[in-house]
């Protein structure tokens, strides 16, 4: 009788490594570089919701992130 795979608890290191490798390959590919250059595709209706969620997150943060505005990329 074949033994079942080892239970790793909350995660699967082999699957995580496969995912990470595929992610690195995508980012290094021509298609990946193009997608990164394009940036996120956010609809007009989603922008307000994302801004609100960002502000809620910042209000709960332990550190003041007010100086991170200067670090955001210009689009």
CSV table of C-alpha atoms in Angstrom, one decimal:
chain,number,residue,atom,x,y,z
A,1,UNK,CA,0.0,0.0,0.0
A,2,UNK,CA,1.4,3.4,-1.0
A,3,UNK,CA,1.8,6.0,1.8
A,4,UNK,CA,0.1,9.3,1.5
A,5,UNK,CA,2.3,12.4,1.2
A,6,UNK,CA,3.7,14.0,4.3
A,7,UNK,CA,1.3,16.6,5.9
A,8,UNK,CA,3.1,19.9,6.2
A,9,UNK,CA,0.4,21.5,8.2
A,10,UNK,CA,-0.7,24.9,6.9
A,11,UNK,CA,1.5,24.9,3.8
A,12,UNK,CA,3.1,22.8,1.1
A,13,UNK,CA,6.7,23.7,0.5
A,14,UNK,CA,6.9,21.9,-2.8
A,15,UNK,CA,3.8,23.7,-4.2
A,16,UNK,CA,5.0,27.0,-2.9
A,17,UNK,CA,8.3,26.6,-4.6
A,18,UNK,CA,6.6,25.6,-7.9
A,19,UNK,CA,4.4,28.7,-7.6
A,20,UNK,CA,7.4,31.0,-6.8
A,21,UNK,CA,9.4,29.6,-9.7
A,22,UNK,CA,6.5,30.1,-12.1
A,23,UNK,CA,6.1,33.6,-10.8
A,24,UNK,CA,9.8,34.5,-11.3
A,25,UNK,CA,9.6,33.0,-14.8
A,26,UNK,CA,6.6,35.1,-15.7
A,27,UNK,CA,8.1,38.3,-14.3
A,28,UNK,CA,11.3,37.7,-16.3
A,29,UNK,CA,9.3,37.0,-19.5
A,30,UNK,CA,8.5,39.5,-22.2
A,31,UNK,CA,4.8,39.2,-21.5
A,32,UNK,CA,5.4,39.7,-17.7
A,33,UNK,CA,7.5,42.8,-18.3
A,34,UNK,CA,4.8,44.2,-20.5
A,35,UNK,CA,2.1,43.6,-17.9
A,36,UNK,CA,4.3,45.2,-15.2
A,37,UNK,CA,4.8,48.2,-17.4
A,38,UNK,CA,1.1,48.6,-18.0
A,39,UNK,CA,0.4,48.6,-14.3
A,40,UNK,CA,-2.9,47.7,-12.6
A,41,UNK,CA,-6.1,48.1,-14.6
A,42,UNK,CA,-8.5,49.8,-12.1
A,43,UNK,CA,-11.9,50.9,-13.2
A,44,UNK,CA,-13.3,54.3,-12.3
A,45,UNK,CA,-15.8,52.7,-9.9
A,46,UNK,CA,-13.1,50.7,-8.1
A,47,UNK,CA,-10.7,53.6,-7.5
A,48,UNK,CA,-12.8,55.2,-4.8
A,49,UNK,CA,-13.2,51.9,-3.0
A,50,UNK,CA,-9.5,51.2,-3.2
A,51,UNK,CA,-8.7,54.7,-1.9
A,52,UNK,CA,-11.1,54.2,1.0
A,53,UNK,CA,-9.6,50.8,1.9
A,54,UNK,CA,-6.1,52.3,1.8
A,55,UNK,CA,-7.1,55.0,4.2
A,56,UNK,CA,-8.7,52.5,6.6
A,57,UNK,CA,-5.6,50.4,6.5
A,58,UNK,CA,-3.4,53.4,7.2
A,59,UNK,CA,-5.6,54.5,10.1
A,60,UNK,CA,-5.0,51.1,11.7
A,61,UNK,CA,-1.3,51.0,11.0
A,62,UNK,CA,1.1,51.3,13.9
A,63,UNK,CA,3.5,53.6,12.1
A,64,UNK,CA,2.8,56.9,10.4
A,65,UNK,CA,2.9,56.4,6.6
A,66,UNK,CA,2.2,60.0,5.6
A,67,UNK,CA,5.6,60.3,4.1
A,68,UNK,CA,5.0,57.4,1.7
A,69,UNK,CA,2.9,59.5,-0.6
A,70,UNK,CA,6.2,60.8,-2.1
A,71,UNK,CA,7.3,57.2,-2.8
A,72,UNK,CA,4.2,56.3,-5.0
A,73,UNK,CA,4.9,56.1,-8.7
A,74,UNK,CA,3.5,58.8,-11.0
A,75,UNK,CA,0.9,57.5,-13.4
